[in-house]
Tab-separated table of C-alpha atoms in Angstrom:
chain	number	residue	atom	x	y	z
A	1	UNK	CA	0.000	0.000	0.000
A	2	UNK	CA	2.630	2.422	0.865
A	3	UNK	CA	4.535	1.523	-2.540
A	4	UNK	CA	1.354	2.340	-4.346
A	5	UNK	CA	1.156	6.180	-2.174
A	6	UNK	CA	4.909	6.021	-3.308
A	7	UNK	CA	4.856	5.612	-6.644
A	8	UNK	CA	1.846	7.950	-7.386
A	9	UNK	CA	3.234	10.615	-5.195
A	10	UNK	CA	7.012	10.054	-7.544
A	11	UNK	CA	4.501	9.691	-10.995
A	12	UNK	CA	3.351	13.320	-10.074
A	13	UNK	CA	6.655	14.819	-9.997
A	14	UNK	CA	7.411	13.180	-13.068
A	15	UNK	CA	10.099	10.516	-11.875
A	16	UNK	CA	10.185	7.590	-14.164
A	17	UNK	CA	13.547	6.506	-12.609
A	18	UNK	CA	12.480	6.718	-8.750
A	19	UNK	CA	9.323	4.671	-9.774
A	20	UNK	CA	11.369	2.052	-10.700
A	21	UNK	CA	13.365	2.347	-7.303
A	22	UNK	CA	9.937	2.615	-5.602
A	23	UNK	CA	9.297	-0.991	-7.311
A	24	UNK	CA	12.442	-2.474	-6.371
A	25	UNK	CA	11.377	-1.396	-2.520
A	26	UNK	CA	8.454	-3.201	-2.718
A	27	UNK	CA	9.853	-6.440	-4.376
A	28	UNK	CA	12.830	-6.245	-1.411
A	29	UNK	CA	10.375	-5.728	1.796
A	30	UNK	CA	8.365	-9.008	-0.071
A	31	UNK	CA	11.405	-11.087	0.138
A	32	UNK	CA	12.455	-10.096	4.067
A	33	UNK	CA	12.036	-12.895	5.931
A	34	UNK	CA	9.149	-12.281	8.732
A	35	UNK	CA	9.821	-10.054	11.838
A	36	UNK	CA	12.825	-8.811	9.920
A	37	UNK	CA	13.632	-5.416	9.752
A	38	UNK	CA	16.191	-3.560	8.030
A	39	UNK	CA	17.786	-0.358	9.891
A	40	UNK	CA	20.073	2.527	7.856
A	41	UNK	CA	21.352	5.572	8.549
A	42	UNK	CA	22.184	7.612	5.850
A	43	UNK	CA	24.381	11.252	5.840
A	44	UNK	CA	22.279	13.935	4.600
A	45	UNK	CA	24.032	16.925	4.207
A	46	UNK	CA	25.003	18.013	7.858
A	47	UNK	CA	23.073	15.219	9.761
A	48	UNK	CA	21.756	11.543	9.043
A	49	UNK	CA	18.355	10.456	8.267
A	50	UNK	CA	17.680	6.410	9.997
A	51	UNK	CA	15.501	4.217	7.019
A	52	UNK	CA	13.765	1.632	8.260
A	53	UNK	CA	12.567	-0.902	6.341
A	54	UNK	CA	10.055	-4.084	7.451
A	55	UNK	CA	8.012	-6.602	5.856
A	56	UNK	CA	4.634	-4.405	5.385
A	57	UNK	CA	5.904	-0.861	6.076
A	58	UNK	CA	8.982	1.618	5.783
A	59	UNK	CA	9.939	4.785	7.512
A	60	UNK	CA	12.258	7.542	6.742
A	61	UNK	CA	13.284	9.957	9.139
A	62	UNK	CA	15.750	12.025	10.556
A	63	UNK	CA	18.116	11.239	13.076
A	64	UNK	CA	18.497	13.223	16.821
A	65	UNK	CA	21.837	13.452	15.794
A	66	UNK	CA	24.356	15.974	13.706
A	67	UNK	CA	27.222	14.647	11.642
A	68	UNK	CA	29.635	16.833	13.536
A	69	UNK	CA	27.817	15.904	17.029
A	70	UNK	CA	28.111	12.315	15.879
A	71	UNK	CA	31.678	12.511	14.847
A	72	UNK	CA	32.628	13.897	17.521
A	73	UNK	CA	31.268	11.590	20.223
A	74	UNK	CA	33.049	8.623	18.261
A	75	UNK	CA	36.611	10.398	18.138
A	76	UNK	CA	35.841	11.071	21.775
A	77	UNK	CA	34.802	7.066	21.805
A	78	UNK	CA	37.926	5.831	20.067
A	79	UNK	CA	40.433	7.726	22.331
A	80	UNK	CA	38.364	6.420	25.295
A	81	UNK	CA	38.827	3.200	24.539
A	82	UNK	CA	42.538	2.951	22.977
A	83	UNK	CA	43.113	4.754	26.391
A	84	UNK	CA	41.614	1.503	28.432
A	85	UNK	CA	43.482	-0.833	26.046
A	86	UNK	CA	47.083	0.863	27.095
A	87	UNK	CA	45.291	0.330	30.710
A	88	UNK	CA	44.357	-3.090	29.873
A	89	UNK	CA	48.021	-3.536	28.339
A	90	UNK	CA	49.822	-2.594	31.608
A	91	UNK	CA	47.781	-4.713	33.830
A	92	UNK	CA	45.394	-1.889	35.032
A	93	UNK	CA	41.603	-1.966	34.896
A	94	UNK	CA	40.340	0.909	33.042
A	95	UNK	CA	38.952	3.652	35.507
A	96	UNK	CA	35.458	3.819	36.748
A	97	UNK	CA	35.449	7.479	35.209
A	98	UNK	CA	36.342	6.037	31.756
A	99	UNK	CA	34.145	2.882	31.607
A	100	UNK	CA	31.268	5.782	32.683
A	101	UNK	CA	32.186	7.697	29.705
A	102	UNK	CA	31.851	4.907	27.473
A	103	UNK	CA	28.777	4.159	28.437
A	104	UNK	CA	27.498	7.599	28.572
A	105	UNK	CA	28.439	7.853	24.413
A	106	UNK	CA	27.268	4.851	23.230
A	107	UNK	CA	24.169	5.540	24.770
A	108	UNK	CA	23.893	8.887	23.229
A	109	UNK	CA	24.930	7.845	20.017
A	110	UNK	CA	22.394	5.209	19.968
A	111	UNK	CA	19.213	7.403	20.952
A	112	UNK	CA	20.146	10.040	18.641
A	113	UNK	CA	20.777	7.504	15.533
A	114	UNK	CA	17.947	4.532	16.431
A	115	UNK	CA	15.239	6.176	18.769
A	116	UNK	CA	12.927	6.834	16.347
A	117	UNK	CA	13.588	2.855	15.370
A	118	UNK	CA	13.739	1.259	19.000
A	119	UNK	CA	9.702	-0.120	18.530
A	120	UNK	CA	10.994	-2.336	15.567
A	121	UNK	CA	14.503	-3.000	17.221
A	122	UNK	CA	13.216	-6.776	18.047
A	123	UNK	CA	12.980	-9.490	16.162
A	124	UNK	CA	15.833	-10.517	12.943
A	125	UNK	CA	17.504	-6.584	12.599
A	126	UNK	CA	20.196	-5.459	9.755
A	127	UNK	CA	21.809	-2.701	10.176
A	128	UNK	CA	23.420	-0.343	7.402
A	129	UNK	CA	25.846	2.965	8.373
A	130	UNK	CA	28.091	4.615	6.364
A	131	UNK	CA	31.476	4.891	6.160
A	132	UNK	CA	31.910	7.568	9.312
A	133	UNK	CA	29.556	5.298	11.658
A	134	UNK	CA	30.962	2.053	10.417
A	135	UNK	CA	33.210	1.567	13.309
A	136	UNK	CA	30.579	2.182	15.717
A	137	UNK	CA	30.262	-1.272	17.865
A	138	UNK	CA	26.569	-2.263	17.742
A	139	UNK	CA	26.795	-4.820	20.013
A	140	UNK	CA	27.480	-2.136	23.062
A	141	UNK	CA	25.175	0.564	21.849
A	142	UNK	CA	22.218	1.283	24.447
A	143	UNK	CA	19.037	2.689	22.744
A	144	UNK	CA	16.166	3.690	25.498
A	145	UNK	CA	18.484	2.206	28.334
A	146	UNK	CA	19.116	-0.973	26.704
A	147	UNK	CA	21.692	-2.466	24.305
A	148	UNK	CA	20.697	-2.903	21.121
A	149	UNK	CA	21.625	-6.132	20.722
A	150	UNK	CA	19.365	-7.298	24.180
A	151	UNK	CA	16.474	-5.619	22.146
A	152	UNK	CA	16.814	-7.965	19.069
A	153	UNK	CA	16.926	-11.011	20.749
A	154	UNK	CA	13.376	-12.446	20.410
């Protein structure tokens, strides 16, 4: 149904091409498996935009979170970590202060890039990020107080 509102909508405008694209949506969301969803973020200009894509319905919105917000929090992320790995490395157990920090940013990162996704974040769930956001490590991102990956689990 929404592939039909789609395509009209992109017929309107005059967009053979997107049609087409429109089509190739609705043949892909027919061949996810069910209770799968698809999650990407995508840059836009100076922010992202978070697609997701299910069985019977997609959504396309933007994210809570700049690009230069975002990048930032992961530099801050990476030197966080590389400094608990020379910790790690020397025998010491990375500080309370740092772990806290850790934490604190992949919890931030993960509301502002999947909030408006956590309802569908159970079930089978791919995820897609560009290049910038690549690195980020799903597996320890909190979204709504809870790692992402303890969401999917059904």
């Amino acid at each position: 149904m929404e592939a039909d509102l789609a395509k009209r909508e992109i017929a309107s405008t005059d967009g053979a091409a997107a049609a087409d694209a429109v089509t190739g949506l609705a043949a892909f969301q027919r061949s996810l498996a069910v209770e799968t969803t698809l999650i990407c973020v995508m840059s836009t200009g100076g922010g992202y935009a978070t697609l997701r894509v299910g069985r019977d319905s997609v959504d396309l919105r933007p994210a809570g979170l700049g690009r230069r917000e975002a990048e930032a929090k992961l530099a801050r992320l990476h030197e966080l970590v590389d400094r608990s790995l020379v910790r790690l490395a020397v025998g010491r157990e990375p500080s309370s202060a740092i772990r806290e920090s850790i934490d604190a940013i992949l919890a931030e990162l993960g509301d502002g890039l999947f909030a408006g996704a956590a309802p569908h974040l159970s079930g089978r769930v791919g995820f897609c990020l560009p290049g910038e956001l690549s690195m980020l490590p799903l597996a320890a991102v909190r979204v709504g107080g809870a790692a992402v990956v303890e969401r999917c689990v059904p």
